[in-house]
């Protein structure tokens, strides 16, 4: 019997089973290895390599194994025993970050025992980790995009160990999205911040050498989550600057790029040039020649003046502002377009993996309807079904009042710090759904303000006021608060509802003040936000000033500067507090403040899950920690340099001192929250920070809680909710309604605040272009593969499987053109060109045709291609090559 060996060589590959150098599964294989001249030769040139040899009893198994290895940058081959002496390796060994399939599988088994990955999810892991491809991971809401991304990131974390943060850059388009993948915003990671003009991207160069070094040398993979909210213009600008930094013409300087998101969801927030540039322009003391009344013009005219080529005046160009005299012109940055409209997107030649299986919802009809809302194909029956299922008109007011009175007698009791308790057990009861009054913002059933005499009554009264009108539908068993979370399209509505609801609670208000700091990475210096960088010199001072000046972070930080809480307040958790336990507490978990931890012991039992009120009251000794030492002021100067490693300590080493400072500033009691999964937990302050790469962090220590009677639909993107009441009346963006409706997992958890109609569902038209384009590309891919397979060319099929869509189609065009005689068809060519130009104009408004546009055209052209219609195909081909 012939034995076949799969020999694989990696440079600096993973340390499989702790071995370096030769790894063999049997002594016989070791012998073979030593005999093999090809490997010996290789050994002589490559010293930092890892080898593995695996024997197989038949060729097919060996070949399958090589395919699953999927290495891009290593050499692997199958050799029969008798050919060992003469065999050579198939590919040169290069590259530095390969992960073996075996290692990945064993880690996966450890990490997600009991979880079955969908085939496409698994494919995404392979493409990113084993084949090291650029990938766009897409799919509708709830298909597990973030879930898979987190898996990939965790595998990379294990693979790289301590080098992880140097090699892998994890980012998202927005702050809240970045918390879902434990990363930072792309703006922060690049050090670009919020750019106002194209020149600001140069910050990546001149800001700091460390940033420059990371981007130019260290990073190997870039993740960007919620790519739909990152503009094409941003992507183009970043691509260009990263290419410069890495001195490479490859897209993103050769970084492996993984984009994650769904273009049907929320698009980037466009910069209104009249607003966003006004500060910048004013700061620069610029004026518009011939338009001295610029600042007195109506907003709309100002916008037009900046954007519209038609109305440009002297000294003004489209998208440019002209300085008063002599100075340079700046190209304004307006955050335009979706990511796939950029040149960079098409250059990346990504593998598009569209996950299909929805995990968030399990109701087939609900999923199908949501899919139609996503693509704008909602039918009249869909609206009927949605309204019938999820919208329930409020009962008449009197009826509601009576019902509310009755319920209030049975409601769960809140335990105040004073220790008064009422008898009912919240978990055992089903509470009824509530909805808002006709004004849409809550009506008090009891009508009046709080007049309670005891806190127990106050709590009851407050709960009575949380909602007013009963819904006709029973609530899910786990529901703990009277009303579900409200999702609103605009912040003003969110704030109003949260304020009103909090004010209505008659319980005592507790306020928590955030502790804001900056931390300098190199020296370990921590400064309070109010301090200055006086006393520091040189670069340290410059860095500290940069960090202290990052006011934007403190304005946009998820955790408020002052958190206000009351007993009975619904809250939203803003951090992942426990990802491991059976009842996870994650960013987005909803709950209600039900009591305060006992005074004088800030380290009151942190986790009271599954324990009764007694334990929650802190009586169980094992639940108590040692009281902390007396809080003292935070050290604001560099730690003593006696120990040289002190400065290298991470920010988290200082957290304890910051926490003490927080307790000094806040005498309020620690809230205990009952979460919707039945878990009760005291919530302590957490560190919120934003990294300025290579410089340090701007940090805020604050309770990771926000009042959660309502949140904006934008904030809810990426969340999985158990229940929500959705108000889409004032939806203004494409995809907003879809995002809102698709947040809720259980069908019984979704409620509509008003009847839905066509006018409520907006779909971004550019997304539809993408959707159709992608569908066509997938079909073509299938057709080309089938065609190659029919021809019996297995080599071509394997080659085609390895290509991205762009590569595949280019190959297909080449193959077809070789086999078809060209015939010039001017009419068809003209017609094709006109249609393509129209589509292109929609995709890239106002842009002159560039090299990359030709590639987009290519896809558009293929849209018209049908196998068998070689003439059209030729016309398209000729258009492409005449450009
Ligand atoms: N293979 C799987 N097995 C079990 N649960 C899964 C699996 N994949 C995803 N999930 C669960 O499905 C839910 C939705 O996943 P996730 O939030 O990652 O979806 P998403 O595609 O990122 O959604 P969105 O686009 O709305 O942000 C989560 O609760 C997640 O834990």
PDB file of C-alpha atoms and ligand atoms in Angstrom, residues 115-117 121 140-147 226 265 359-360 718 720 743, ligand 1:
ATOM      1  CA  UNK A 115     -22.867  25.916  19.723  1.00  0.00           C
ATOM      2  CA  UNK A 116     -23.369  24.797  16.165  1.00  0.00           C
ATOM      3  CA  UNK A 117     -21.953  27.113  13.592  1.00  0.00           C
ATOM      4  CA  UNK A 121     -20.477  31.171   9.477  1.00  0.00           C
ATOM      5  CA  UNK A 140     -29.612  40.607   7.373  1.00  0.00           C
ATOM      6  CA  UNK A 141     -30.065  41.554  11.044  1.00  0.00           C
ATOM      7  CA  UNK A 142     -29.588  38.700  13.511  1.00  0.00           C
ATOM      8  CA  UNK A 143     -27.714  36.266  11.273  1.00  0.00           C
ATOM      9  CA  UNK A 144     -24.744  36.311  13.635  1.00  0.00           C
ATOM     10  CA  UNK A 145     -22.330  38.725  11.943  1.00  0.00           C
ATOM     11  CA  UNK A 146     -21.101  40.186  15.231  1.00  0.00           C
ATOM     12  CA  UNK A 147     -21.171  36.730  16.777  1.00  0.00           C
ATOM     13  CA  UNK A 226     -21.101  48.122  11.100  1.00  0.00           C
ATOM     14  CA  UNK A 265     -29.319  49.008   7.939  1.00  0.00           C
ATOM     15  CA  UNK A 359     -30.637  33.275  14.746  1.00  0.00           C
ATOM     16  CA  UNK A 360     -32.241  36.212  16.475  1.00  0.00           C
ATOM     17  CA  UNK A 718     -26.362  45.762  16.683  1.00  0.00           C
ATOM     18  CA  UNK A 720     -30.547  41.920  20.409  1.00  0.00           C
ATOM     19  CA  UNK A 743     -33.906  44.145  17.094  1.00  0.00           C
TER      20      UNK A 743
HETATM   21  N1  LIG B   1     -24.337  29.850  15.475  1.00  0.00           N
HETATM   22  C1  LIG B   1     -25.103  30.416  16.405  1.00  0.00           C
HETATM   23  N2  LIG B   1     -25.659  29.664  17.370  1.00  0.00           N
HETATM   24  C2  LIG B   1     -26.446  30.207  18.326  1.00  0.00           C
HETATM   25  N3  LIG B   1     -26.748  31.528  18.408  1.00  0.00           N
HETATM   26  C3  LIG B   1     -26.217  32.340  17.482  1.00  0.00           C
HETATM   27  C4  LIG B   1     -25.377  31.838  16.435  1.00  0.00           C
HETATM   28  N4  LIG B   1     -25.027  32.882  15.660  1.00  0.00           N
HETATM   29  C5  LIG B   1     -25.605  33.981  16.204  1.00  0.00           C
HETATM   30  N5  LIG B   1     -26.317  33.660  17.296  1.00  0.00           N
HETATM   31  C6  LIG B   1     -27.106  34.568  18.150  1.00  0.00           C
HETATM   32  O1  LIG B   1     -27.979  35.328  17.316  1.00  0.00           O
HETATM   33  C7  LIG B   1     -28.164  36.635  17.857  1.00  0.00           C
HETATM   34  C8  LIG B   1     -27.882  37.682  16.806  1.00  0.00           C
HETATM   35  O2  LIG B   1     -26.506  37.642  16.490  1.00  0.00           O
HETATM   36  P1  LIG B   1     -25.689  38.959  16.106  1.00  0.00           P
HETATM   37  O3  LIG B   1     -26.030  40.093  17.021  1.00  0.00           O
HETATM   38  O4  LIG B   1     -24.269  38.570  15.968  1.00  0.00           O
HETATM   39  O5  LIG B   1     -26.342  39.237  14.687  1.00  0.00           O
HETATM   40  P2  LIG B   1     -25.943  40.363  13.643  1.00  0.00           P
HETATM   41  O6  LIG B   1     -25.972  39.736  12.305  1.00  0.00           O
HETATM   42  O7  LIG B   1     -24.676  41.047  14.053  1.00  0.00           O
HETATM   43  O8  LIG B   1     -27.185  41.317  13.780  1.00  0.00           O
HETATM   44  P3  LIG B   1     -27.296  42.884  13.453  1.00  0.00           P
HETATM   45  O9  LIG B   1     -26.956  43.054  12.009  1.00  0.00           O
HETATM   46  O10 LIG B   1     -28.704  43.174  13.727  1.00  0.00           O
HETATM   47  O11 LIG B   1     -26.347  43.584  14.363  1.00  0.00           O
HETATM   48  C9  LIG B   1     -27.237  36.755  19.054  1.00  0.00           C
HETATM   49  O12 LIG B   1     -28.007  36.572  20.216  1.00  0.00           O
HETATM   50  C10 LIG B   1     -26.251  35.618  18.862  1.00  0.00           C
HETATM   51  O13 LIG B   1     -25.767  35.127  20.088  1.00  0.00           O
END
